[in-house]
C-alpha cells in the first residue's frame, strides 16, 4: 500500500508526508500505517548525535503514535601525554572549530594549566578557559549555574556542535557534564579525567549530577561525553589517598564482571597505589600493567554502562557497592571510594549469607580492599533507619520494580541481583559483617577514609 494513497488529497498532511518521504534516506510503509523517518545526514545539527523515528497514524486521522531513537557514538581512548605537542587528538578535534572552550578543575589548572595553554598555542587554536573549584561540597546547582553562565550567551556562547573540553576529577565531570546537558538542552563534551575515579568511571559515565540534601548524586541527566581521554600521567600529582580511593571503582568491575582484572588487582594493586599507577619510581613493566588494568576496568564498566546509557535496564553490575552508600556516604562524610568498598564488602557478606558466595571468596574481596588501605566496615551500617531509608530511595530510583542490588554470585567475576533485603536480613548481615571485620585491629577502617573538602568537615 502506498502511504500517500491513505492521506486526503490537497491536505496539508499529504504535503507533509510527501516532504518527509522526499527527505528520507529510507522510508517504508509497513503493514500498519507506520513510516520510519530516517533523516539525511545533510540535515545533522551536530556530528555527534543521530537517530531516527517512527510515526503511525490512526485510521481516523485524529491520533498518532510516535517513537524515536537517539544514537550516540562515544569513544574512550587510553593515551600517553594528552597535552604533548605531538599528540594531535585534541588539536585535530578543535582546529576545524577555530577554538576550544574548556572547563578545568582549579587544582588541575594550577598544575597543568600552562601545559594546556602551551598545547593549544602550539597548534594555533584559541583557548577560552573557566577554572573552578570542584570539591564534593561544590556538587551543587550553584556550580552548574556558574558553568552555564560561562557556556551561554554572556560567556563563550558555545555552539551545539562544539564539544566543550572538561579536564578534572569526578566532581567536575559530574557538574560540568550536567551543565553541558542543560546548555542548548544538549551540548557535547570531551572528558579528560585527571583522577583515577574520573579516568575509569565518572569520566566516561553518562550519569551527570549534583548532590541532593541527603542523597548523593540524586539530581542530574544522562549525558555521556563524546570522547574520553585517559592519561595516567596525571596521577603522578594526585595524592595517594585519591589513588587508593579510585581503586574501588576497578575492584567493583573485577568482582562483578572480570576475574582476571580482580587477580591483577590482587597481584599489583598495592604497588600501583605506591607508584601512583606506575608514574613514580617504577619500571616500564609496571606501567604496562597499569595500562592493562585501566583498560580492563574501563572496558568492563563501559560494556555495561555505555551500552545502557539511560539506565533503561537494571542489570547494572557497576552499581555493586552503590545500593546503600548514596545515603550513608554524605552522612558519614566518607570519600566516595571508601563508601563504595564498605558497600561492596558488606555486599560480599550479604551474598555469603544468601548462599550465593563462599566464605573464601568473601574474604578474598575483603582482603583485596584491605591490602589497598580501603575501608571495609563503618559503624554507620548499624544505623538501620538510615540504611532502610537508603534502600527505599534506591528502590524508587531503580523504578520500584525491586531493589536490584548487584552482589557477587557463584564466583568472583559474576553477579546477580538481590531484590528484597528485609530489615531482619539487613540486621543479621550487618552483624555478621561486623564480626568478620572485628578480627582486624582497626575494625575494618581504611586509610584517609574521610573527605577533607572544606565545608564538609
Ligand atoms: N557519574 C558517575 O558515574 C560517577 C562515578 C564515580 C564517581 N562519581 C563521583 O566522583 C566524585 C569523586 O571523584 P574524584 O575522586 O575524582 O574526586 P574529585 O573530583 O574531588 O578530585 C579529587 C581531588 O583531586 C584534585 N585533583 C584532580 N586531578 C588531580 C591531579 N591530576 N593531580 C592533583 N590533584 C588533582 C581535585 O582538585 C580534588 O581536590 C564523587 O562525587 C562521586 O560521586 C561519579
Coordinates of C-alpha atoms and ligand atoms in Angstrom, one line a residue:
X1 CA 0.0 0.0 0.0
X2 CA 1.3 3.5 -0.9
X3 CA 1.3 5.7 2.2
X4 CA 0.1 8.7 0.1
X5 CA -3.0 6.9 -1.0
X6 CA -4.1 6.9 2.6
X7 CA -3.8 10.7 3.0
X8 CA -6.6 13.0 1.8
X9 CA -5.7 14.8 -1.4
X10 CA -4.7 18.5 -1.2
X11 CA -4.5 18.4 2.5
X12 CA -1.5 19.8 4.4
X13 CA -0.9 16.4 5.9
X14 CA -0.4 15.0 2.3
X15 CA 2.1 17.7 1.6
X16 CA 3.9 17.0 4.8
X17 CA 4.0 13.3 4.1
X18 CA 5.3 13.9 0.6
X19 CA 8.0 16.2 2.0
X20 CA 9.1 13.7 4.6
X21 CA 9.3 10.9 2.1
X22 CA 11.4 13.1 -0.2
X23 CA 13.9 13.8 2.5
X24 CA 14.2 10.3 3.7
X25 CA 17.1 8.0 3.1
X26 CA 14.8 5.1 3.7
X27 CA 11.1 5.4 4.4
X28 CA 9.0 2.3 4.2
X29 CA 5.4 1.7 4.7
X30 CA 4.9 -1.2 7.0
X31 CA 1.9 -3.5 7.5
X32 CA 0.3 -0.8 9.6
X33 CA 0.2 2.9 8.9
X34 CA 3.8 3.4 10.1
X35 CA 6.6 5.2 8.4
X36 CA 10.1 5.2 9.6
X37 CA 11.7 8.7 9.3
X38 CA 15.4 8.5 8.8
X39 CA 16.8 11.9 8.2
X40 CA 19.5 12.6 5.8
X41 CA 23.0 13.3 7.3
X42 CA 22.9 16.6 5.4
X43 CA 20.4 17.9 8.0
X44 CA 22.5 17.0 11.1
X45 CA 22.6 19.5 13.9
X46 CA 25.7 18.1 15.3
X47 CA 28.0 15.4 14.1
X48 CA 27.8 13.7 17.4
X49 CA 24.2 12.6 17.6
X50 CA 22.0 10.7 15.2
X51 CA 18.7 8.8 15.4
X52 CA 15.5 8.0 13.6
X53 CA 11.8 8.0 14.4
X54 CA 8.6 6.2 13.5
X55 CA 5.2 7.7 13.2
X56 CA 1.9 5.7 13.0
X57 CA -1.3 7.4 12.2
X58 CA -4.7 6.2 13.3
X59 CA -7.2 5.2 10.7
X60 CA -9.4 8.1 11.6
X61 CA -6.6 10.7 11.2
X62 CA -7.3 12.0 14.7
X63 CA -4.4 10.4 16.6
X64 CA -1.0 9.1 16.0
X65 CA 1.8 7.4 17.9
X66 CA 5.5 8.3 17.7
X67 CA 8.7 6.8 18.8
X68 CA 12.2 8.0 18.3
X69 CA 15.7 6.6 18.9
X70 CA 18.7 8.6 19.8
X71 CA 22.1 7.2 18.9
X72 CA 25.3 8.3 20.5
X73 CA 28.7 7.0 19.5
X74 CA 31.1 7.6 22.3
X75 CA 34.8 6.8 22.2
X76 CA 37.2 6.0 25.1
X77 CA 40.9 6.1 24.5
X78 CA 43.8 5.3 26.7
X79 CA 46.5 7.8 25.6
X80 CA 50.0 9.0 26.5
X81 CA 50.6 12.7 27.1
X82 CA 47.3 14.2 26.1
X83 CA 48.9 17.7 26.1
X84 CA 52.2 16.6 24.4
X85 CA 52.5 18.7 21.2
X86 CA 52.9 15.5 19.2
X87 CA 49.6 14.2 20.4
X88 CA 47.2 15.6 17.8
X89 CA 43.9 14.2 19.2
X90 CA 42.7 17.5 20.7
X91 CA 44.3 19.6 18.0
X92 CA 42.5 17.7 15.2
X93 CA 39.3 18.0 17.1
X94 CA 39.4 21.7 17.8
X95 CA 41.3 23.1 14.8
X96 CA 38.3 22.9 12.5
X97 CA 36.1 24.7 15.1
X98 CA 38.5 27.6 15.4
X99 CA 38.7 27.5 19.2
X100 CA 38.5 25.3 22.3
X101 CA 36.2 26.2 25.2
X102 CA 37.4 24.4 28.3
X103 CA 36.3 23.9 31.9
X104 CA 39.2 22.9 34.2
X105 CA 39.4 21.9 37.8
X106 CA 41.1 24.7 39.7
X107 CA 43.8 22.5 41.2
X108 CA 44.4 20.8 37.9
X109 CA 44.7 24.2 36.3
X110 CA 47.3 25.2 38.8
X111 CA 49.3 22.0 38.0
X112 CA 48.6 21.6 34.3
X113 CA 47.2 25.0 33.1
X114 CA 50.5 26.0 31.5
X115 CA 50.8 22.7 29.5
X116 CA 47.2 23.1 28.4
X117 CA 47.7 26.7 27.2
X118 CA 51.0 25.8 25.5
X119 CA 49.4 22.9 23.7
X120 CA 46.7 25.0 22.1
X121 CA 49.1 27.9 21.5
X122 CA 51.4 25.5 19.7
X123 CA 48.6 24.4 17.5
X124 CA 47.3 28.0 17.0
X125 CA 43.9 27.2 18.5
X126 CA 42.4 30.0 20.7
X127 CA 41.5 28.6 24.2
X128 CA 38.8 30.0 26.4
X129 CA 39.0 28.6 29.9
X130 CA 36.9 28.6 33.0
X131 CA 38.9 27.2 36.0
X132 CA 36.8 26.5 39.0
X133 CA 37.0 24.7 42.4
X134 CA 35.3 21.3 42.2
X135 CA 35.2 19.7 45.6
X136 CA 32.5 17.4 46.8
X137 CA 31.0 20.5 48.6
X138 CA 30.7 22.1 45.1
X139 CA 28.4 19.5 43.6
X140 CA 25.5 21.9 43.7
X141 CA 23.2 23.6 41.3
X142 CA 25.0 26.9 42.0
X143 CA 28.2 25.5 40.5
X144 CA 26.2 24.2 37.5
X145 CA 24.7 27.7 37.1
X146 CA 28.2 29.3 37.2
X147 CA 29.3 26.9 34.4
X148 CA 26.2 27.7 32.4
X149 CA 27.0 31.4 32.6
X150 CA 30.4 30.7 31.1
X151 CA 29.0 28.5 28.3
X152 CA 26.0 30.7 27.5
X153 CA 25.3 33.9 25.6
X154 CA 27.0 36.1 28.1
X155 CA 30.1 33.9 28.1
X156 CA 31.7 31.9 25.4
X157 CA 28.4 31.2 23.6
X158 CA 29.2 27.6 22.7
X159 CA 27.6 26.0 19.7
X160 CA 25.7 22.8 19.8
X161 CA 28.3 21.3 17.5
X162 CA 31.2 22.4 19.6
X163 CA 32.4 19.8 22.2
X164 CA 33.4 21.6 25.4
X165 CA 36.6 20.3 26.9
X166 CA 36.3 19.2 30.5
X167 CA 39.5 18.5 32.5
X168 CA 39.4 17.3 36.0
X169 CA 38.2 14.7 38.6
X170 CA 34.8 13.0 39.2
X171 CA 33.2 16.1 40.8
X172 CA 34.0 18.2 37.8
X173 CA 32.9 15.6 35.3
X174 CA 29.5 15.3 37.2
X175 CA 28.8 19.1 37.4
X176 CA 30.3 20.2 34.0
X177 CA 28.6 17.2 32.3
X178 CA 25.3 18.3 33.8
X179 CA 25.9 21.9 32.6
X180 CA 26.6 20.6 29.1
X181 CA 23.4 18.6 29.3
X182 CA 21.5 21.8 30.0
X183 CA 23.3 24.1 27.6
X184 CA 21.2 24.2 24.4
X185 CA 19.5 21.2 26.1
X186 CA 22.4 19.1 24.9
X187 CA 25.9 20.2 24.1
X188 CA 28.7 17.6 23.5
X189 CA 31.8 17.5 25.7
X190 CA 35.1 15.8 25.7
X191 CA 36.4 14.5 29.1
X192 CA 40.0 14.3 30.2
X193 CA 39.9 12.5 33.5
X194 CA 42.7 13.6 35.8
X195 CA 41.9 11.4 38.8
X196 CA 41.6 7.6 38.9
X197 CA 37.9 7.9 39.6
X198 CA 37.3 10.2 36.6
X199 CA 39.6 8.2 34.3
X200 CA 38.0 4.9 34.8
X201 CA 34.5 5.6 36.0
X202 CA 32.9 9.1 36.4
X203 CA 34.6 10.5 33.3
X204 CA 33.1 8.3 30.6
X205 CA 29.9 7.8 32.6
X206 CA 26.6 9.1 31.2
X207 CA 25.4 10.0 34.7
X208 CA 26.0 13.7 35.3
X209 CA 24.7 15.1 38.5
X210 CA 24.7 17.2 41.6
X211 CA 24.1 16.1 45.2
X212 CA 20.7 16.4 46.9
X213 CA 20.5 17.3 50.6
X214 CA 20.5 13.8 51.9
X215 CA 21.4 11.6 48.9
X216 CA 24.4 11.8 46.7
X217 CA 24.1 12.4 43.0
X218 CA 20.3 12.5 43.2
X219 CA 19.7 15.2 40.5
X220 CA 21.1 15.1 37.1
X221 CA 20.8 14.0 33.5
X222 CA 22.2 11.2 31.3
X223 CA 24.7 12.9 29.2
X224 CA 28.0 11.0 28.4
X225 CA 31.0 12.6 26.8
X226 CA 31.5 12.1 23.1
X227 CA 35.2 11.3 23.8
X228 CA 37.0 10.3 27.0
X229 CA 40.8 10.5 27.0
X230 CA 42.5 8.6 29.8
X231 CA 46.1 9.6 30.5
X232 CA 47.5 8.1 33.7
X233 CA 50.4 10.6 33.7
X234 CA 48.1 12.9 35.6
X235 CA 48.1 10.5 38.5
X236 CA 51.7 11.5 39.3
X237 CA 50.5 14.6 41.1
X238 CA 47.4 13.0 42.6
X239 CA 47.6 12.3 46.4
X240 CA 48.0 8.7 47.4
X241 CA 44.7 9.0 49.2
X242 CA 42.9 9.8 45.9
X243 CA 44.8 7.0 44.1
X244 CA 43.6 4.5 46.7
X245 CA 40.1 5.9 46.6
X246 CA 39.9 5.4 42.8
X247 CA 40.9 1.7 43.1
X248 CA 37.4 1.0 44.5
X249 CA 35.9 1.5 41.0
X250 CA 38.3 -1.0 39.4
X251 CA 37.6 -3.5 42.2
X252 CA 33.8 -3.3 41.6
X253 CA 34.3 -4.4 38.0
X254 CA 36.7 -7.1 38.9
X255 CA 34.3 -8.6 41.5
X256 CA 31.2 -8.4 39.3
X257 CA 32.5 -8.9 35.8
X258 CA 36.1 -9.8 35.3
X259 CA 38.0 -12.3 37.5
X260 CA 41.2 -11.6 35.5
X261 CA 41.0 -7.9 36.5
X262 CA 40.4 -8.9 40.1
X263 CA 43.5 -11.1 40.1
X264 CA 45.7 -8.4 38.5
X265 CA 44.5 -6.1 41.3
X266 CA 45.3 -8.7 43.9
X267 CA 48.8 -9.0 42.5
X268 CA 49.7 -5.5 41.6
X269 CA 47.1 -3.2 43.4
X270 CA 49.4 -2.2 46.4
X271 CA 52.3 -1.4 44.0
X272 CA 50.0 0.7 41.9
X273 CA 48.9 2.7 44.9
X274 CA 52.6 3.2 45.9
X275 CA 53.7 4.2 42.5
X276 CA 50.6 6.3 41.6
X277 CA 49.7 3.9 38.9
X278 CA 53.2 3.4 37.6
X279 CA 54.0 7.1 37.2
X280 CA 56.5 7.5 40.1
X281 CA 59.6 5.3 40.8
X282 CA 58.7 2.3 38.8
X283 CA 59.8 0.3 35.9
X284 CA 58.2 0.2 32.4
X285 CA 56.7 -3.3 33.1
X286 CA 54.5 -1.9 35.9
X287 CA 53.5 0.9 33.6
X288 CA 52.2 -1.6 31.1
X289 CA 50.3 -3.5 33.8
X290 CA 48.8 -0.2 35.0
X291 CA 47.6 0.5 31.4
X292 CA 46.2 -3.1 31.2
X293 CA 44.3 -2.7 34.5
X294 CA 42.9 0.7 33.4
X295 CA 41.8 -0.7 30.1
X296 CA 40.2 -3.8 31.6
X297 CA 38.3 -1.7 34.2
X298 CA 37.1 0.8 31.6
X299 CA 36.1 -1.9 29.1
X300 CA 34.2 -3.9 31.7
X301 CA 32.5 -0.7 33.0
X302 CA 31.5 0.6 29.6
X303 CA 30.4 -2.7 28.4
X304 CA 27.5 -2.4 30.9
X305 CA 27.2 1.3 31.5
X306 CA 28.0 2.6 28.0
X307 CA 25.5 0.2 26.3
X308 CA 22.7 1.1 28.7
X309 CA 23.3 4.8 28.8
X310 CA 19.9 5.8 30.1
X311 CA 19.6 3.1 32.7
X312 CA 16.7 1.7 30.7
X313 CA 17.6 -1.7 32.2
X314 CA 18.6 -2.5 35.8
X315 CA 21.1 -5.3 35.1
X316 CA 23.9 -3.0 36.1
X317 CA 26.9 -4.8 37.7
X318 CA 28.7 -1.5 38.2
X319 CA 26.1 -0.5 40.8
X320 CA 27.8 -3.0 43.1
X321 CA 28.6 -1.2 46.4
X322 CA 26.3 1.7 45.4
X323 CA 23.0 0.5 46.9
X324 CA 23.1 1.8 50.4
X325 CA 26.1 4.1 50.1
X326 CA 24.4 7.1 48.4
X327 CA 22.6 7.6 51.8
X328 CA 25.4 6.8 54.2
X329 CA 28.3 8.3 52.3
X330 CA 27.4 12.0 52.8
X331 CA 26.2 11.3 56.4
X332 CA 29.5 9.7 57.4
X333 CA 31.4 12.2 55.3
X334 CA 33.3 9.4 53.6
X335 CA 35.3 9.6 50.5
X336 CA 33.4 8.0 47.6
X337 CA 35.7 5.1 47.1
X338 CA 35.7 4.2 50.8
X339 CA 32.0 4.4 50.9
X340 CA 31.8 2.1 47.9
X341 CA 34.2 -0.5 49.4
X342 CA 32.3 -0.6 52.6
X343 CA 29.2 -1.2 50.5
X344 CA 31.0 -3.9 48.4
X345 CA 32.4 -5.8 51.3
X346 CA 29.1 -5.7 53.1
X347 CA 27.5 -6.9 49.9
X348 CA 30.0 -9.8 49.8
X349 CA 29.0 -10.8 53.3
X350 CA 25.3 -10.5 52.4
X351 CA 25.9 -12.6 49.3
X352 CA 27.6 -15.3 51.5
X353 CA 24.6 -15.1 53.9
X354 CA 22.2 -15.7 50.9
X355 CA 24.2 -18.8 50.0
X356 CA 25.5 -17.1 46.8
X357 CA 29.2 -16.8 47.6
X358 CA 31.7 -18.9 49.5
X359 CA 33.4 -17.6 52.7
X360 CA 36.7 -17.9 50.8
X361 CA 35.6 -15.5 48.0
X362 CA 34.0 -13.1 50.5
X363 CA 37.3 -13.0 52.4
X364 CA 39.3 -12.5 49.1
X365 CA 37.2 -9.4 48.3
X366 CA 37.7 -8.1 51.8
X367 CA 41.4 -8.8 51.8
X368 CA 41.9 -7.1 48.4
X369 CA 40.3 -3.9 49.7
X370 CA 42.3 -4.1 52.9
X371 CA 45.6 -4.6 51.0
X372 CA 45.0 -1.2 49.4
X373 CA 44.0 0.6 52.6
X374 CA 40.4 0.8 51.7
X375 CA 37.6 0.7 54.3
X376 CA 35.6 -2.4 54.7
X377 CA 33.4 -1.5 57.7
X378 CA 31.9 1.6 59.2
X379 CA 29.5 1.8 62.2
X380 CA 27.1 3.8 60.1
X381 CA 26.0 0.5 58.7
X382 CA 24.3 -0.1 62.1
X383 CA 22.1 3.0 61.7
X384 CA 19.2 0.9 60.4
X385 CA 16.7 3.7 59.9
X386 CA 19.2 5.4 57.6
X387 CA 20.0 2.1 55.8
X388 CA 16.3 1.4 55.2
X389 CA 15.8 4.9 54.0
X390 CA 18.7 4.4 51.6
X391 CA 17.2 1.2 50.4
X392 CA 13.8 2.8 50.0
X393 CA 15.3 5.6 48.0
X394 CA 17.2 3.1 45.8
X395 CA 14.1 1.1 45.1
X396 CA 12.4 4.2 43.8
X397 CA 15.5 5.3 41.8
X398 CA 15.6 1.9 40.2
X399 CA 12.0 2.1 39.2
X400 CA 10.1 0.4 42.1
X401 CA 10.5 -3.0 40.4
X402 CA 12.8 -4.3 43.1
X403 CA 16.0 -3.4 44.9
X404 CA 18.3 -4.6 42.1
X405 CA 21.3 -4.7 44.4
X406 CA 24.2 -6.3 42.5
X407 CA 26.0 -8.9 44.5
X408 CA 28.7 -11.4 43.5
X409 CA 27.2 -14.8 42.8
X410 CA 28.8 -18.2 42.3
X411 CA 32.3 -16.9 41.9
X412 CA 34.2 -13.7 41.8
X413 CA 33.7 -12.2 38.3
X414 CA 30.0 -12.8 38.1
X415 CA 26.9 -11.3 39.8
X416 CA 23.2 -11.4 40.3
X417 CA 20.7 -9.0 41.8
X418 CA 19.1 -9.2 45.3
X419 CA 15.5 -7.9 45.0
X420 CA 14.4 -7.9 48.7
X421 CA 16.5 -7.3 51.7
X422 CA 14.2 -7.3 54.8
X423 CA 15.2 -5.3 57.9
X424 CA 15.8 -8.6 59.6
X425 CA 18.1 -9.9 56.9
X426 CA 19.9 -6.5 56.8
X427 CA 20.5 -6.5 60.6
X428 CA 21.8 -10.1 60.5
X429 CA 24.1 -9.4 57.6
X430 CA 25.5 -6.2 59.2
X431 CA 26.1 -8.2 62.4
X432 CA 27.9 -10.9 60.5
X433 CA 29.9 -8.4 58.6
X434 CA 30.9 -6.6 61.7
X435 CA 32.0 -9.9 63.3
X436 CA 34.1 -10.7 60.2
X437 CA 35.7 -7.3 60.3
X438 CA 36.3 -7.3 64.0
X439 CA 39.3 -9.6 63.5
X440 CA 41.1 -6.6 62.1
X441 CA 42.8 -4.4 64.8
X442 CA 41.2 -1.3 63.3
X443 CA 37.8 -2.9 62.9
X444 CA 37.9 -2.5 59.1
X445 CA 38.7 1.2 58.9
X446 CA 40.5 2.5 55.9
X447 CA 43.4 4.9 55.5
X448 CA 42.4 8.6 54.9
X449 CA 38.8 7.5 54.5
X450 CA 37.1 10.8 55.2
X451 CA 36.6 13.8 52.9
X452 CA 38.8 16.7 53.5
X453 CA 36.8 19.2 51.4
X454 CA 36.1 22.5 53.2
X455 CA 32.5 22.8 54.3
X456 CA 32.2 19.1 54.9
X457 CA 34.5 18.7 57.9
Ligands
LIG1 N1 28.9 10.0 37.4 C1 29.4 8.8 37.8 O1 29.1 7.8 37.2 C2 30.4 8.8 38.9 C3 31.1 7.6 39.2 C4 32.0 7.5 40.2 C5 32.2 8.7 41.0 N2 31.5 9.8 40.8 C6 31.7 11.0 41.6 O2 33.0 11.4 41.5 C7 33.3 12.1 42.7 C8 34.7 11.7 43.1 O3 35.6 12.0 42.1 P1 37.2 12.1 42.4 O4 37.6 11.1 43.3 O5 37.8 12.3 41.1 O6 37.3 13.5 43.3 P2 37.5 15.0 42.9 O7 36.9 15.3 41.6 O8 37.0 15.7 44.1 O9 39.1 15.1 42.8 C9 39.9 14.8 44.0 C10 40.8 16.0 44.3 O10 41.9 15.8 43.4 C11 42.2 17.1 42.8 N3 42.8 16.7 41.5 C12 42.2 16.3 40.4 N4 43.1 15.8 39.5 C13 44.3 16.0 40.1 C14 45.6 15.7 39.6 N5 45.9 15.1 38.5 N6 46.7 16.0 40.5 C15 46.4 16.5 41.7 N7 45.2 16.8 42.2 C16 44.1 16.5 41.3 C17 40.9 17.8 42.7 O11 41.1 19.2 42.7 C18 40.3 17.4 44.1 O12 40.7 18.2 45.1 C19 32.2 11.8 43.7 O13 31.4 13.0 43.8 C20 31.4 10.7 43.1 O14 30.1 10.7 43.4 C21 30.6 9.9 39.8

